[in-house]
Coordinates of C-alpha atoms in Angstrom, one line a residue:
X117 CA 3.4 28.0 14.4
X118 CA 3.7 31.0 12.1
X119 CA 0.8 31.3 9.8
X120 CA 2.6 32.2 6.5
X121 CA 5.1 29.3 6.5
X122 CA 2.4 26.9 7.6
X123 CA 0.1 28.1 4.8
X124 CA 2.9 27.8 2.2
X125 CA 3.8 24.3 3.4
X126 CA 0.1 23.3 3.2
X127 CA -0.2 24.7 -0.4
X128 CA 3.1 23.2 -1.4
X129 CA 1.9 19.8 -0.1
X130 CA -1.6 19.9 -1.6
X131 CA -0.5 21.2 -5.0
X132 CA 2.5 18.7 -5.1
X133 CA 0.1 15.8 -4.4
X134 CA -2.1 17.0 -7.2
X135 CA 0.8 17.4 -9.6
X136 CA 2.5 14.1 -8.9
X137 CA -0.8 12.3 -8.6
X138 CA -1.7 13.5 -12.1
X139 CA 1.7 12.7 -13.4
X140 CA 1.3 9.0 -12.2
X141 CA -2.2 9.0 -13.6
X142 CA -1.0 10.0 -17.0
X143 CA 1.8 7.5 -17.1
X144 CA 0.3 4.5 -15.3
X145 CA -3.4 4.9 -16.4
X146 CA -4.2 7.2 -19.2
X147 CA -1.5 6.3 -21.7
X148 CA -2.4 2.6 -21.7
X149 CA -6.2 3.4 -21.5
X150 CA -5.9 5.6 -24.6
X151 CA -4.3 2.8 -26.6
X152 CA -7.1 0.4 -25.6
X153 CA -9.7 3.1 -26.3
X154 CA -8.2 3.9 -29.7
X155 CA -8.5 0.2 -30.6
X156 CA -12.2 0.1 -29.8
X157 CA -13.0 3.7 -31.0
X158 CA -13.8 5.3 -27.7
X159 CA -10.6 7.4 -27.2
X160 CA -12.4 10.6 -28.3
X161 CA -14.1 10.9 -25.0
X162 CA -10.8 10.7 -23.0
X163 CA -9.1 13.1 -25.5
X164 CA -12.0 15.6 -25.6
X165 CA -13.2 15.6 -22.0
X166 CA -10.7 14.1 -19.6
X167 CA -7.2 15.0 -20.9
X168 CA -7.7 18.8 -21.3
X169 CA -9.1 19.1 -17.8
X170 CA -6.3 16.9 -16.3
X171 CA -3.6 18.8 -18.2
X172 CA -5.0 22.1 -16.9
X173 CA -4.8 20.9 -13.3
X174 CA -1.4 19.3 -14.0
X175 CA 0.4 22.3 -15.4
X176 CA -1.0 24.8 -12.9
X177 CA -0.4 22.5 -9.9
X178 CA 3.2 22.3 -11.1
X179 CA 3.5 26.1 -11.0
X180 CA 1.7 26.4 -7.6
X181 CA 3.9 23.6 -6.1
X182 CA 7.1 25.3 -7.3
X183 CA 6.1 28.8 -6.1
X184 CA 4.9 27.5 -2.7
X185 CA 8.2 25.6 -2.4
X186 CA 10.2 28.8 -3.2
X187 CA 8.2 30.7 -0.6
X188 CA 9.0 28.0 1.9
X189 CA 12.7 28.4 1.2
X190 CA 12.4 32.2 1.6
X191 CA 15.7 33.7 2.5
X192 CA 17.3 30.3 2.0
X193 CA 16.3 30.0 -1.7
X194 CA 19.8 30.8 -3.0
X195 CA 21.4 28.4 -0.5
X196 CA 19.1 25.6 -1.6
X197 CA 19.7 26.2 -5.4
X198 CA 23.4 26.7 -4.9
X199 CA 23.5 23.4 -2.8
X200 CA 25.3 25.1 0.2
X201 CA 25.0 26.0 3.9
X202 CA 23.1 22.9 5.0
X203 CA 20.5 23.2 2.2
X204 CA 22.1 20.6 -0.1
X205 CA 19.5 17.9 0.4
X206 CA 16.4 20.1 0.0
X207 CA 18.3 21.8 -2.9
X208 CA 18.6 18.6 -4.9
X209 CA 14.9 18.1 -4.4
X210 CA 14.2 21.7 -5.5
X211 CA 16.4 21.3 -8.6
X212 CA 14.6 18.1 -9.6
X213 CA 11.3 19.8 -9.1
X214 CA 12.5 22.7 -11.2
X215 CA 13.6 20.4 -14.0
X216 CA 10.1 18.7 -13.8
X217 CA 8.3 22.1 -14.0
X218 CA 10.4 23.0 -17.1
X219 CA 9.5 19.7 -18.7
X220 CA 5.8 20.4 -18.0
X221 CA 5.8 23.8 -19.7
X222 CA 8.5 23.4 -22.4
X223 CA 8.0 19.8 -23.5
X224 CA 4.8 18.2 -22.3
X225 CA 2.1 21.0 -22.6
X226 CA 3.3 22.4 -26.1
X227 CA 3.2 18.8 -27.5
X228 CA -0.1 17.9 -25.8
X229 CA -1.7 21.0 -27.5
X230 CA -0.7 19.4 -30.9
X231 CA -2.0 15.9 -29.8
X232 CA -5.3 17.3 -28.5
X233 CA -5.8 19.6 -31.5
X234 CA -5.6 22.9 -29.6
X235 CA -2.8 23.7 -32.0
X236 CA -3.1 22.7 -35.6
X237 CA -0.7 19.9 -36.5
X238 CA -0.5 17.3 -39.3
X239 CA -0.2 13.6 -38.4
X240 CA 3.6 13.5 -38.6
X241 CA 3.8 16.4 -36.1
X242 CA 1.2 14.8 -33.9
X243 CA 3.2 11.5 -33.9
X244 CA 6.4 13.4 -33.0
X245 CA 4.6 15.3 -30.3
X246 CA 3.3 12.0 -28.8
X247 CA 6.8 10.7 -28.5
X248 CA 8.3 13.9 -27.0
X249 CA 5.4 14.3 -24.5
X250 CA 5.6 10.7 -23.5
X251 CA 9.4 10.7 -23.0
X252 CA 9.2 14.0 -21.0
X253 CA 6.3 12.7 -18.9
X254 CA 8.2 9.4 -18.2
X255 CA 11.3 11.4 -17.3
X256 CA 9.3 13.4 -14.8
X257 CA 7.8 10.2 -13.4
X258 CA 11.3 8.9 -12.8
X259 CA 12.6 12.2 -11.5
X260 CA 9.7 12.4 -9.0
X261 CA 11.0 9.4 -7.1
X262 CA 14.4 11.0 -6.1
X263 CA 12.7 14.4 -5.9
X264 CA 10.2 13.2 -3.3
X265 CA 13.1 11.4 -1.4
X266 CA 15.2 14.5 -1.2
X267 CA 12.2 16.8 -0.4
X268 CA 11.1 14.5 2.4
X269 CA 14.6 14.2 3.9
X270 CA 15.3 17.8 3.4
X271 CA 12.2 18.7 5.3
X272 CA 13.0 16.4 8.2
X273 CA 16.5 17.9 8.3
X274 CA 15.1 21.4 8.3
X275 CA 12.7 20.5 11.1
X276 CA 15.5 19.4 13.3
X277 CA 17.2 22.8 12.8
X278 CA 14.0 24.6 13.5
X279 CA 13.5 25.8 9.9

């Protein structure tokens, strides 16, 4: 076992679990909990204390997952992203992960800053931000299923070839 690839694989796995776990938390737990909490007046605690911390871990675990995955691909990075030379399966997973990373930083986080009051926004802008962030987050949740499928099958394929 070579130390650097093993370390990159471990970091990729741990950061990926954190990223996807938080993605599922936001979509399956927090969104509906915030609606219920807004109805009884207790949403401020979630918005003030939980959401900012969870979003911090969410966006940076996305970056670490992607960087560790790129490190794992190493010299095969271009083959994976060009979907060639036996790296087609892992490449599809890498592309899906890349789209998800872009959604986090371009759509979800900028809109969450408006929702949480990190950036000043009026009610109309906050409502639009809620919709955009929710749709991007739901898109990522749906993309995570095939992404995990292609990553898992790409890794098993690579293991057979000694990668």
